Amino acid sequence: MSARQRIDQQPGFVLHSYPYRETSLIVEVFSRDHGRIGLVAKGARRPMSQLRGVLMAFQPLLIDWSGGGEMKTLVRAEWQGGQPLLGGQALLCAYYLNELLMRLLPREDPHPVLFRAYGDALRALAAGEGQEVILRRFELALLQELGYGLQLDSDADGAPVRPELRYAYIIERGAVPLDEYGIDDPSVVAGRVLLDMARGDFREPETLAGAKALMRRLIQHYLGGQVLQSRRVFTELFAFPGDPS
Amino acid sequence: MSTPSSLDVLIEALRCLPGVGPKSAQRMAFHLLQRDQRGAARLATALGHALEVLRHCSRCNTFCEDEVCARCASPQRDASQLCVVEMPSDLAMLEQTHSYHGLYYVLMGRLSPLDGIGPRELGLEKFLGRACDGAVQEVILATNFTNEGEATAHMISELLKSRGIKVSRIARGIPVGGELEHTDSGTIAQALVERRSL
């Protein structure tokens, strides 16, 4: 067992929380230097608890905790501010980001680069920027950081990707020039789209659509059959029975 | 020491209460059986009776004993306003204000995408049926100001907008009689974002 330790003033975000015992919460936190951690927030569900309004997801916090086991004890959480609360569609997008982190990020695995990408994504969502682009950027950063490094500017054999060619993107192998695969393969993606993605340039509608399909396939693969609840809720909302729109 | 099985069954049954673990369940069971047998009998009868007669009001979805609860059946209430709350305790708080005379709809929960609670799990079909009964002109969203409450409010407003019903959200900000000095910064920050012109 690792030694008891005390961490002070660690930047972090609440990813998810659920009730624990009579008045406490278990809080899943994404911290900058310690990755995803589980904290017990004692008494956080008491009516007068100072923590009640602070331990909200999507808000930048400074967190103190202690303990060395798998579950640590939250000592203090301070709201950092500077970012309006999320609402509407942006809020649903943010839930999706949190679910990706909850399902794909192992506990206690520090990812400061991903932490920055997550903070940027939330800030952009709060500022009302284009949601599709924010989501694609974050998904890319997530897969790169988790070590599933996508090879986007060179093909599976190491040759540079050519914008005018079409490729089949084979998971764990990379982009394969199309003559090996049939046109109807769902993995088909244009070289131009791969190059745009490599540069993080999502201005072209074709790139946005191609990136969405590719990222969805990759994320589904790495989730290993787990269903993304936030995506299910999302689609259900738009396909609600009797919806005239 | 082996405990008799009916005691085990009772302890196990008490654990279904939120926040009650094996230790508390054991303590409750011993208390009921040893110190307060009459209380235990009353609890058993009350629980059995409630289970038998209570159901959800077909109009507002809160607990009641009839098909339609007294509030929904009352001609004194304004049927053109429908206030949506998460839980019956929220409804009780709104009633205490004596300043709302419309009707309610109690969701009995909230949307929680990460826990897999979506429109279907919340039973929003029943709510939509209620909101689109023709008499309702305004739906007032009084779900909590948590992320889940906000997401719920957003979802309901999306569903209603396409049906041409006016949707409003209760306001949030500095509490009545509140001083900025003693208000948490999150509330002040949001009150600034949502300030209104005079």
Tab-separated table of C-alpha atoms in Angstrom:
chain	number	residue	atom	x	y	z
A	1	MET	CA	0.000	0.000	0.000
A	2	SER	CA	1.290	3.428	-0.853
A	3	ALA	CA	2.054	5.860	1.962
A	4	ARG	CA	-0.636	8.250	3.139
A	5	GLN	CA	-0.170	11.486	1.365
A	6	ARG	CA	-1.717	14.880	1.380
A	7	ILE	CA	-2.246	16.804	-1.838
A	8	ASP	CA	-3.055	20.496	-1.660
A	9	GLN	CA	-4.522	22.966	-4.133
A	10	GLN	CA	-4.670	20.550	-7.031
A	11	PRO	CA	-6.542	21.840	-10.092
A	12	GLY	CA	-9.312	19.433	-11.014
A	13	PHE	CA	-12.831	18.863	-12.305
A	14	VAL	CA	-15.609	16.691	-10.953
A	15	LEU	CA	-16.487	14.053	-13.558
A	16	HIS	CA	-19.263	12.284	-11.715
A	17	SER	CA	-20.519	11.790	-8.205
A	18	TYR	CA	-22.877	9.436	-6.470
A	19	PRO	CA	-24.341	9.138	-2.965
A	20	TYR	CA	-22.338	7.264	-0.367
A	21	ARG	CA	-23.620	6.333	3.086
A	22	GLU	CA	-26.140	8.653	4.692
A	23	THR	CA	-24.690	12.084	3.954
A	24	SER	CA	-21.546	11.584	1.877
A	25	LEU	CA	-20.648	11.524	-1.773
A	26	ILE	CA	-18.151	9.587	-3.806
A	27	VAL	CA	-16.684	12.010	-6.298
A	28	GLU	CA	-14.768	11.012	-9.398
A	29	VAL	CA	-12.291	13.803	-10.072
A	30	PHE	CA	-10.030	14.460	-13.053
A	31	SER	CA	-6.996	16.183	-11.540
A	32	ARG	CA	-4.127	17.767	-13.399
A	33	ASP	CA	-1.186	15.897	-11.865
A	34	HIS	CA	-2.819	12.730	-10.537
A	35	GLY	CA	-5.279	11.871	-13.291
A	36	ARG	CA	-8.641	10.403	-12.420
A	37	ILE	CA	-9.096	9.733	-8.723
A	38	GLY	CA	-11.927	8.670	-6.446
A	39	LEU	CA	-12.606	10.854	-3.409
A	40	VAL	CA	-14.985	10.442	-0.512
A	41	ALA	CA	-16.569	13.810	0.312
A	42	LYS	CA	-17.749	13.330	3.868
A	43	GLY	CA	-20.968	15.071	4.774
A	44	ALA	CA	-21.242	16.653	1.326
A	45	ARG	CA	-24.958	15.826	1.143
A	46	ARG	CA	-25.853	17.545	4.411
A	47	PRO	CA	-28.246	20.452	3.776
A	48	MET	CA	-25.808	23.053	5.054
A	49	SER	CA	-22.625	21.558	3.616
A	50	GLN	CA	-20.275	24.121	2.110
A	51	LEU	CA	-19.390	21.515	-0.508
A	52	ARG	CA	-22.889	21.215	-1.930
A	53	GLY	CA	-22.643	23.963	-4.489
A	54	VAL	CA	-18.932	23.513	-5.071
A	55	LEU	CA	-18.658	19.866	-6.114
A	56	MET	CA	-20.399	20.434	-9.413
A	57	ALA	CA	-19.180	18.893	-12.627
A	58	PHE	CA	-17.671	21.077	-15.390
A	59	GLN	CA	-16.426	23.806	-13.055
A	60	PRO	CA	-12.698	24.388	-12.428
A	61	LEU	CA	-11.861	23.585	-8.800
A	62	LEU	CA	-8.843	23.546	-6.516
A	63	ILE	CA	-8.946	20.384	-4.463
A	64	ASP	CA	-7.154	19.146	-1.329
A	65	TRP	CA	-7.259	15.477	-0.401
A	66	SER	CA	-5.449	12.956	1.746
A	67	GLY	CA	-4.987	9.205	1.818
A	68	GLY	CA	-3.054	6.633	-0.122
A	69	GLY	CA	-5.567	3.891	-0.881
A	70	GLU	CA	-7.841	3.668	-3.869
A	71	MET	CA	-10.403	5.932	-2.214
A	72	LYS	CA	-9.003	9.151	-0.834
A	73	THR	CA	-10.649	11.630	1.458
A	74	LEU	CA	-11.590	15.031	0.164
A	75	VAL	CA	-10.354	17.698	2.532
A	76	ARG	CA	-11.350	20.861	0.741
A	77	ALA	CA	-12.652	22.021	-2.609
A	78	GLU	CA	-12.584	25.593	-3.779
A	79	TRP	CA	-14.473	26.955	-6.718
A	80	GLN	CA	-12.093	28.702	-9.105
A	81	GLY	CA	-14.602	30.486	-11.237
A	82	GLY	CA	-14.136	32.371	-14.446
A	83	GLN	CA	-16.431	30.102	-16.413
A	84	PRO	CA	-20.208	30.434	-16.701
A	85	LEU	CA	-22.319	27.375	-15.894
A	86	LEU	CA	-23.143	25.217	-18.869
A	87	GLY	CA	-26.669	24.957	-20.158
A	88	GLY	CA	-28.617	23.565	-23.053
A	89	GLN	CA	-26.939	21.485	-25.710
A	90	ALA	CA	-23.458	22.431	-24.469
A	91	LEU	CA	-24.271	20.743	-21.169
A	92	LEU	CA	-25.199	17.503	-22.921
A	93	CYS	CA	-21.917	17.655	-24.876
A	94	ALA	CA	-20.011	18.096	-21.628
A	95	TYR	CA	-21.652	14.978	-20.197
A	96	TYR	CA	-20.330	13.091	-23.206
A	97	LEU	CA	-16.778	14.307	-22.478
A	98	ASN	CA	-17.108	13.190	-18.870
A	99	GLU	CA	-18.388	9.795	-19.835
A	100	LEU	CA	-15.476	9.270	-22.214
A	101	LEU	CA	-13.049	10.112	-19.396
A	102	MET	CA	-14.886	7.910	-16.903
A	103	ARG	CA	-14.839	4.926	-19.223
A	104	LEU	CA	-11.492	5.235	-20.983
A	105	LEU	CA	-9.172	6.902	-18.487
A	106	PRO	CA	-7.696	4.497	-15.920
A	107	ARG	CA	-7.508	5.721	-12.318
A	108	GLU	CA	-4.359	7.461	-11.055
A	109	ASP	CA	-2.794	7.850	-14.449
A	110	PRO	CA	-1.649	11.485	-14.791
A	111	HIS	CA	-2.429	13.168	-18.133
A	112	PRO	CA	-1.654	16.901	-17.836
A	113	VAL	CA	-1.913	17.409	-21.624
A	114	LEU	CA	-5.339	15.798	-21.721
A	115	PHE	CA	-6.308	17.818	-18.645
A	116	ARG	CA	-5.524	20.989	-20.570
A	117	ALA	CA	-7.482	19.751	-23.597
A	118	TYR	CA	-10.458	18.986	-21.332
A	119	GLY	CA	-10.338	22.432	-19.719
A	120	ASP	CA	-10.117	24.055	-23.157
A	121	ALA	CA	-13.090	22.022	-24.389
A	122	LEU	CA	-15.251	23.066	-21.410
A	123	ARG	CA	-14.273	26.701	-21.795
A	124	ALA	CA	-15.114	26.592	-25.486
A	125	LEU	CA	-18.477	24.931	-24.759
A	126	ALA	CA	-19.255	27.599	-22.150
A	127	ALA	CA	-18.321	30.293	-24.670
A	128	GLY	CA	-20.809	28.842	-27.147
A	129	GLU	CA	-18.296	27.782	-29.810
A	130	GLY	CA	-19.077	25.109	-32.442
A	131	GLN	CA	-19.802	21.946	-30.489
A	132	GLU	CA	-18.935	19.386	-33.165
A	133	VAL	CA	-15.425	20.786	-33.559
A	134	ILE	CA	-14.884	20.899	-29.797
A	135	LEU	CA	-15.922	17.266	-29.445
A	136	ARG	CA	-13.716	16.065	-32.325
A	137	ARG	CA	-10.670	17.938	-30.978
A	138	PHE	CA	-11.172	16.436	-27.558
A	139	GLU	CA	-11.693	12.907	-28.881
A	140	LEU	CA	-8.464	13.179	-30.860
A	141	ALA	CA	-6.544	14.480	-27.845
A	142	LEU	CA	-7.995	11.704	-25.702
A	143	LEU	CA	-6.979	8.884	-28.038
A	144	GLN	CA	-3.498	10.375	-28.593
A	145	GLU	CA	-2.952	10.808	-24.854
A	146	LEU	CA	-4.162	7.322	-23.983
A	147	GLY	CA	-1.519	5.950	-26.325
A	148	TYR	CA	-3.818	4.822	-29.139
A	149	GLY	CA	-1.885	7.321	-31.255
A	150	LEU	CA	-3.635	7.753	-34.555
A	151	GLN	CA	-1.449	7.918	-37.588
A	152	LEU	CA	-3.195	10.523	-39.707
A	153	ASP	CA	-0.545	12.069	-41.973
A	154	SER	CA	1.154	8.872	-43.092
A	155	ASP	CA	-0.377	5.596	-44.221
A	156	ALA	CA	0.032	2.137	-42.701
A	157	ASP	CA	3.303	1.609	-44.627
A	158	GLY	CA	4.752	4.967	-43.627
A	159	ALA	CA	4.164	6.786	-46.935
A	160	PRO	CA	2.702	10.309	-46.632
A	161	VAL	CA	-1.092	10.459	-46.928
A	162	ARG	CA	-2.137	12.062	-50.238
A	163	PRO	CA	-5.175	14.351	-50.172
A	164	GLU	CA	-6.611	13.102	-53.454
A	165	LEU	CA	-6.561	9.408	-52.471
A	166	ARG	CA	-9.146	7.477	-50.513
A	167	TYR	CA	-8.110	5.310	-47.617
A	168	ALA	CA	-9.519	2.603	-45.425
A	169	TYR	CA	-8.649	3.331	-41.827
A	170	ILE	CA	-7.902	-0.002	-40.169
A	171	ILE	CA	-7.880	0.206	-36.374
A	172	GLU	CA	-4.446	-0.555	-34.872
A	173	ARG	CA	-2.897	-0.528	-38.334
A	174	GLY	CA	-3.658	2.843	-39.883
A	175	ALA	CA	-4.688	4.247	-43.234
A	176	VAL	CA	-4.464	1.811	-46.130
A	177	PRO	CA	-4.766	3.169	-49.704
A	178	LEU	CA	-8.103	2.111	-51.049
A	179	ASP	CA	-7.260	-0.325	-53.832
A	180	GLU	CA	-7.007	-3.003	-51.124
A	181	TYR	CA	-10.605	-2.419	-49.992
A	182	GLY	CA	-14.029	-2.112	-51.552
A	183	ILE	CA	-15.628	1.293	-52.011
A	184	ASP	CA	-18.532	0.435	-49.701
A	185	ASP	CA	-16.389	-0.314	-46.694
A	186	PRO	CA	-17.550	1.793	-43.735
A	187	SER	CA	-13.930	2.553	-42.920
A	188	VAL	CA	-13.384	4.609	-46.097
A	189	VAL	CA	-12.057	8.096	-45.473
A	190	ALA	CA	-10.595	10.672	-47.856
A	191	GLY	CA	-6.895	11.501	-47.606
A	192	ARG	CA	-7.829	15.175	-47.404
A	193	VAL	CA	-9.927	14.475	-44.281
A	194	LEU	CA	-7.046	12.613	-42.592
A	195	LEU	CA	-4.647	15.493	-43.313
A	196	ASP	CA	-7.133	18.086	-42.029
A	197	MET	CA	-7.587	16.057	-38.861
A	198	ALA	CA	-3.836	15.776	-38.391
A	199	ARG	CA	-3.653	19.577	-38.490
A	200	GLY	CA	-6.719	20.000	-36.288
A	201	ASP	CA	-8.454	21.924	-39.058
A	202	PHE	CA	-12.189	21.168	-39.074
A	203	ARG	CA	-13.419	24.021	-41.262
A	204	GLU	CA	-14.503	21.803	-44.172
A	205	PRO	CA	-17.911	20.140	-43.687
A	206	GLU	CA	-16.495	17.008	-45.332
A	207	THR	CA	-13.726	16.875	-42.716
A	208	LEU	CA	-16.188	17.308	-39.869
A	209	ALA	CA	-18.419	14.510	-41.158
A	210	GLY	CA	-15.506	12.187	-41.969
A	211	ALA	CA	-13.855	12.840	-38.604
A	212	LYS	CA	-17.104	12.145	-36.780
A	213	ALA	CA	-17.532	8.764	-38.444
A	214	LEU	CA	-13.897	7.793	-37.907
A	215	MET	CA	-13.789	8.896	-34.271
A	216	ARG	CA	-17.050	7.142	-33.493
A	217	ARG	CA	-15.705	3.886	-34.900
A	218	LEU	CA	-12.405	4.214	-33.000
A	219	ILE	CA	-14.032	5.129	-29.695
A	220	GLN	CA	-16.527	2.305	-30.029
A	221	HIS	CA	-13.603	-0.044	-30.579
A	222	TYR	CA	-11.658	1.114	-27.522
A	223	LEU	CA	-14.781	1.050	-25.365
A	224	GLY	CA	-14.885	-2.670	-26.072
A	225	GLY	CA	-18.641	-2.990	-26.305
A	226	GLN	CA	-19.601	-0.578	-23.511
A	227	VAL	CA	-22.535	1.623	-24.504
A	228	LEU	CA	-22.099	5.366	-24.084
A	229	GLN	CA	-25.136	6.345	-22.028
A	230	SER	CA	-24.789	10.057	-22.765
A	231	ARG	CA	-24.916	9.371	-26.501
A	232	ARG	CA	-27.944	7.118	-26.058
A	233	VAL	CA	-29.765	9.838	-24.067
A	234	PHE	CA	-28.792	12.350	-26.735
A	235	THR	CA	-30.212	10.333	-29.608
A	236	GLU	CA	-33.306	9.382	-27.632
A	237	LEU	CA	-34.100	13.010	-27.049
A	238	PHE	CA	-34.111	13.740	-30.760
A	239	ALA	CA	-36.013	10.641	-31.689
A	240	PHE	CA	-38.647	11.044	-29.017
A	241	PRO	CA	-41.898	9.243	-29.841
A	242	GLY	CA	-44.575	11.525	-31.135
A	243	ASP	CA	-42.137	14.341	-31.728
A	244	PRO	CA	-43.608	16.346	-34.585
A	245	SER	CA	-40.284	17.972	-35.514
B	1	MET	CA	-23.472	-17.228	17.367
B	2	SER	CA	-26.059	-17.926	14.759
B	3	THR	CA	-28.969	-15.525	14.376
B	4	PRO	CA	-32.444	-16.848	13.627
B	5	SER	CA	-33.324	-16.552	9.982
B	6	SER	CA	-36.325	-14.202	10.371
B	7	LEU	CA	-33.985	-11.714	12.036
B	8	ASP	CA	-31.546	-12.077	9.151
B	9	VAL	CA	-34.362	-11.473	6.696
B	10	LEU	CA	-35.395	-8.299	8.555
B	11	ILE	CA	-31.833	-6.953	8.662
B	12	GLU	CA	-31.383	-7.673	4.978
B	13	ALA	CA	-34.717	-5.998	4.204
B	14	LEU	CA	-33.798	-2.820	6.093
B	15	ARG	CA	-30.709	-2.461	3.940
B	16	CYS	CA	-32.858	-1.408	1.007
B	17	LEU	CA	-33.123	2.045	2.635
B	18	PRO	CA	-30.704	4.611	1.210
B	19	GLY	CA	-27.581	5.062	3.324
B	20	VAL	CA	-28.267	1.983	5.474
B	21	GLY	CA	-25.445	-0.516	5.621
B	22	PRO	CA	-25.258	-3.843	7.466
B	23	LYS	CA	-24.343	-2.220	10.805
B	24	SER	CA	-27.165	0.330	10.804
B	25	ALA	CA	-29.637	-2.290	9.595
B	26	GLN	CA	-28.712	-4.537	12.503
B	27	ARG	CA	-29.067	-1.652	14.954
B	28	MET	CA	-32.498	-0.751	13.573
B	29	ALA	CA	-33.677	-4.344	13.707
B	30	PHE	CA	-32.563	-4.800	17.327
B	31	HIS	CA	-34.166	-1.522	18.299
B	32	LEU	CA	-37.486	-2.355	16.681
B	33	LEU	CA	-37.680	-5.844	18.132
B	34	GLN	CA	-36.322	-5.178	21.610
B	35	ARG	CA	-37.133	-1.567	22.506
B	36	ASP	CA	-40.119	-0.590	20.426
B	37	GLN	CA	-42.332	-3.464	19.368
B	38	ARG	CA	-45.385	-1.207	19.069
B	39	GLY	CA	-43.474	1.155	16.811
B	40	ALA	CA	-42.396	-1.820	14.755
B	41	ALA	CA	-45.986	-3.004	14.360
B	42	ARG	CA	-47.077	0.493	13.364
B	43	LEU	CA	-44.270	0.696	10.822
B	44	ALA	CA	-45.232	-2.666	9.344
B	45	THR	CA	-48.904	-1.699	9.039
B	46	ALA	CA	-48.177	1.758	7.645
B	47	LEU	CA	-45.755	0.376	5.075
B	48	GLY	CA	-48.164	-2.356	4.004
B	49	HIS	CA	-51.057	0.069	3.772
B	50	ALA	CA	-49.082	2.684	1.834
B	51	LEU	CA	-47.895	0.060	-0.618
B	52	GLU	CA	-51.449	-1.029	-1.144
B	53	VAL	CA	-53.238	2.295	-1.592
B	54	LEU	CA	-50.652	4.744	-2.882
B	55	ARG	CA	-50.178	5.287	-6.577
B	56	HIS	CA	-49.180	8.075	-8.917
B	57	CYS	CA	-51.712	10.762	-9.747
B	58	SER	CA	-52.624	10.348	-13.406
B	59	ARG	CA	-52.294	14.123	-13.895
B	60	CYS	CA	-49.315	15.312	-11.824
B	61	ASN	CA	-47.548	11.991	-11.163
B	62	THR	CA	-47.115	12.632	-7.437
B	63	PHE	CA	-48.182	10.078	-4.816
B	64	CYS	CA	-51.888	9.985	-4.093
B	65	GLU	CA	-54.623	7.530	-3.170
B	66	ASP	CA	-57.065	8.269	-5.945
B	67	GLU	CA	-56.861	8.336	-9.703
B	68	VAL	CA	-56.390	12.132	-9.559
B	69	CYS	CA	-54.993	13.968	-6.520
B	70	ALA	CA	-56.952	16.665	-4.674
B	71	ARG	CA	-54.745	19.451	-6.019
B	72	CYS	CA	-55.198	18.453	-9.659
B	73	ALA	CA	-58.937	18.055	-9.119
B	74	SER	CA	-59.352	21.448	-7.448
B	75	PRO	CA	-61.230	24.077	-9.506
B	76	GLN	CA	-59.342	26.792	-7.568
B	77	ARG	CA	-56.087	26.048	-9.372
B	78	ASP	CA	-55.117	27.725	-12.624
B	79	ALA	CA	-54.997	24.972	-15.243
B	80	SER	CA	-53.124	27.129	-17.758
B	81	GLN	CA	-49.854	26.939	-15.772
B	82	LEU	CA	-47.941	23.721	-15.211
B	83	CYS	CA	-44.898	23.757	-12.941
B	84	VAL	CA	-42.395	20.906	-13.358
B	85	VAL	CA	-40.448	19.756	-10.290
B	86	GLU	CA	-38.126	16.825	-9.639
B	87	MET	CA	-39.519	15.451	-6.382
B	88	PRO	CA	-42.641	15.734	-4.176
B	89	SER	CA	-40.466	17.548	-1.606
B	90	ASP	CA	-39.851	20.287	-4.198
B	91	LEU	CA	-43.595	20.576	-4.763
B	92	ALA	CA	-44.081	20.995	-1.000
B	93	MET	CA	-41.533	23.828	-0.945
B	94	LEU	CA	-43.277	25.641	-3.797
B	95	GLU	CA	-46.663	25.228	-2.092
B	96	GLN	CA	-45.221	26.750	1.086
B	97	THR	CA	-44.588	29.987	-0.793
B	98	HIS	CA	-48.378	30.493	-1.238
B	99	SER	CA	-47.541	32.360	-4.418
B	100	TYR	CA	-48.220	29.803	-7.110
B	101	HIS	CA	-51.746	28.835	-8.025
B	102	GLY	CA	-51.208	26.709	-11.091
B	103	LEU	CA	-50.807	22.938	-11.306
B	104	TYR	CA	-47.737	20.722	-11.016
B	105	TYR	CA	-46.008	17.830	-12.641
B	106	VAL	CA	-43.613	15.770	-10.511
B	107	LEU	CA	-40.949	13.964	-12.545
B	108	MET	CA	-39.913	11.688	-9.642
B	109	GLY	CA	-36.313	12.071	-10.685
B	110	ARG	CA	-34.024	13.894	-13.047
B	111	LEU	CA	-32.088	13.262	-16.202
B	112	SER	CA	-28.659	11.775	-15.517
B	113	PRO	CA	-26.842	10.862	-18.712
B	114	LEU	CA	-23.908	9.184	-16.944
B	115	ASP	CA	-26.222	6.937	-14.969
B	116	GLY	CA	-28.200	6.065	-18.077
B	117	ILE	CA	-31.315	7.973	-17.009
B	118	GLY	CA	-32.727	9.534	-20.156
B	119	PRO	CA	-36.119	10.729	-21.413
B	120	ARG	CA	-37.498	7.189	-21.488
B	121	GLU	CA	-36.379	6.274	-17.974
B	122	LEU	CA	-37.903	9.524	-16.678
B	123	GLY	CA	-41.238	8.661	-18.268
B	124	LEU	CA	-41.390	11.863	-20.285
B	125	GLU	CA	-44.072	10.426	-22.545
B	126	LYS	CA	-46.557	10.695	-19.685
B	127	PHE	CA	-45.417	14.259	-19.039
B	128	LEU	CA	-45.791	15.258	-22.687
B	129	GLY	CA	-49.290	13.854	-22.726
B	130	ARG	CA	-50.107	15.963	-19.671
B	131	ALA	CA	-48.488	19.163	-20.987
B	132	CYS	CA	-50.237	18.884	-24.344
B	133	ASP	CA	-53.751	18.452	-22.927
B	134	GLY	CA	-54.832	21.733	-24.508
B	135	ALA	CA	-55.416	23.666	-21.267
B	136	VAL	CA	-51.743	24.237	-20.437
B	137	GLN	CA	-50.392	27.489	-21.875
B	138	GLU	CA	-47.180	27.836	-19.922
B	139	VAL	CA	-44.816	25.238	-18.524
B	140	ILE	CA	-42.640	26.546	-15.681
B	141	LEU	CA	-39.458	24.534	-15.191
B	142	ALA	CA	-38.561	24.385	-11.510
B	143	THR	CA	-36.017	21.573	-11.623
B	144	ASN	CA	-32.939	22.009	-9.440
B	145	PHE	CA	-30.031	24.243	-10.396
B	146	THR	CA	-27.650	21.318	-10.549
B	147	ASN	CA	-26.191	20.095	-13.829
B	148	GLU	CA	-28.741	17.264	-13.863
B	149	GLY	CA	-31.597	19.671	-13.162
B	150	GLU	CA	-30.397	22.004	-15.903
B	151	ALA	CA	-30.084	19.136	-18.370
B	152	THR	CA	-33.607	18.024	-17.480
B	153	ALA	CA	-34.941	21.552	-17.998
B	154	HIS	CA	-33.165	21.815	-21.348
B	155	MET	CA	-34.524	18.514	-22.531
B	156	ILE	CA	-38.106	19.343	-21.576
B	157	SER	CA	-37.902	22.775	-23.175
B	158	GLU	CA	-36.632	21.202	-26.406
B	159	LEU	CA	-39.538	18.770	-26.434
B	160	LEU	CA	-42.119	21.465	-25.726
B	161	LYS	CA	-40.837	24.174	-28.054
B	162	SER	CA	-41.595	22.032	-31.059
B	163	ARG	CA	-45.154	21.700	-29.733
B	164	GLY	CA	-45.729	25.430	-29.455
B	165	ILE	CA	-46.070	25.637	-25.665
B	166	LYS	CA	-44.540	28.589	-23.808
B	167	VAL	CA	-41.712	27.428	-21.564
B	168	SER	CA	-40.136	29.393	-18.715
B	169	ARG	CA	-37.450	28.621	-16.122
B	170	ILE	CA	-37.502	29.867	-12.522
B	171	ALA	CA	-34.863	32.531	-11.872
B	172	ARG	CA	-31.694	32.004	-9.880
B	173	GLY	CA	-29.420	34.426	-8.097
B	174	ILE	CA	-28.761	36.089	-4.771
B	175	PRO	CA	-31.213	34.840	-2.125
B	176	VAL	CA	-33.889	37.223	-0.845
B	177	GLY	CA	-32.411	39.310	1.980
B	178	GLY	CA	-28.987	38.016	0.989
B	179	GLU	CA	-25.852	40.100	1.296
B	180	LEU	CA	-23.150	39.767	-1.336
B	181	GLU	CA	-20.537	39.553	1.385
B	182	HIS	CA	-22.006	36.262	2.625
B	183	THR	CA	-22.988	34.751	-0.723
B	184	ASP	CA	-20.847	32.069	-2.362
B	185	SER	CA	-18.863	33.229	-5.366
B	186	GLY	CA	-20.454	30.718	-7.746
B	187	THR	CA	-23.882	32.215	-7.107
B	188	ILE	CA	-22.586	35.775	-7.503
B	189	ALA	CA	-20.769	34.888	-10.721
B	190	GLN	CA	-23.891	33.345	-12.224
B	191	ALA	CA	-26.040	36.244	-11.022
B	192	LEU	CA	-23.723	38.526	-12.982
B	193	VAL	CA	-23.944	36.370	-16.106
B	194	GLU	CA	-27.741	36.282	-15.871
B	195	ARG	CA	-28.223	39.928	-14.881
B	196	ARG	CA	-31.185	41.724	-16.405
B	197	SER	CA	-31.574	45.271	-17.603
B	198	LEU	CA	-33.896	47.605	-15.723
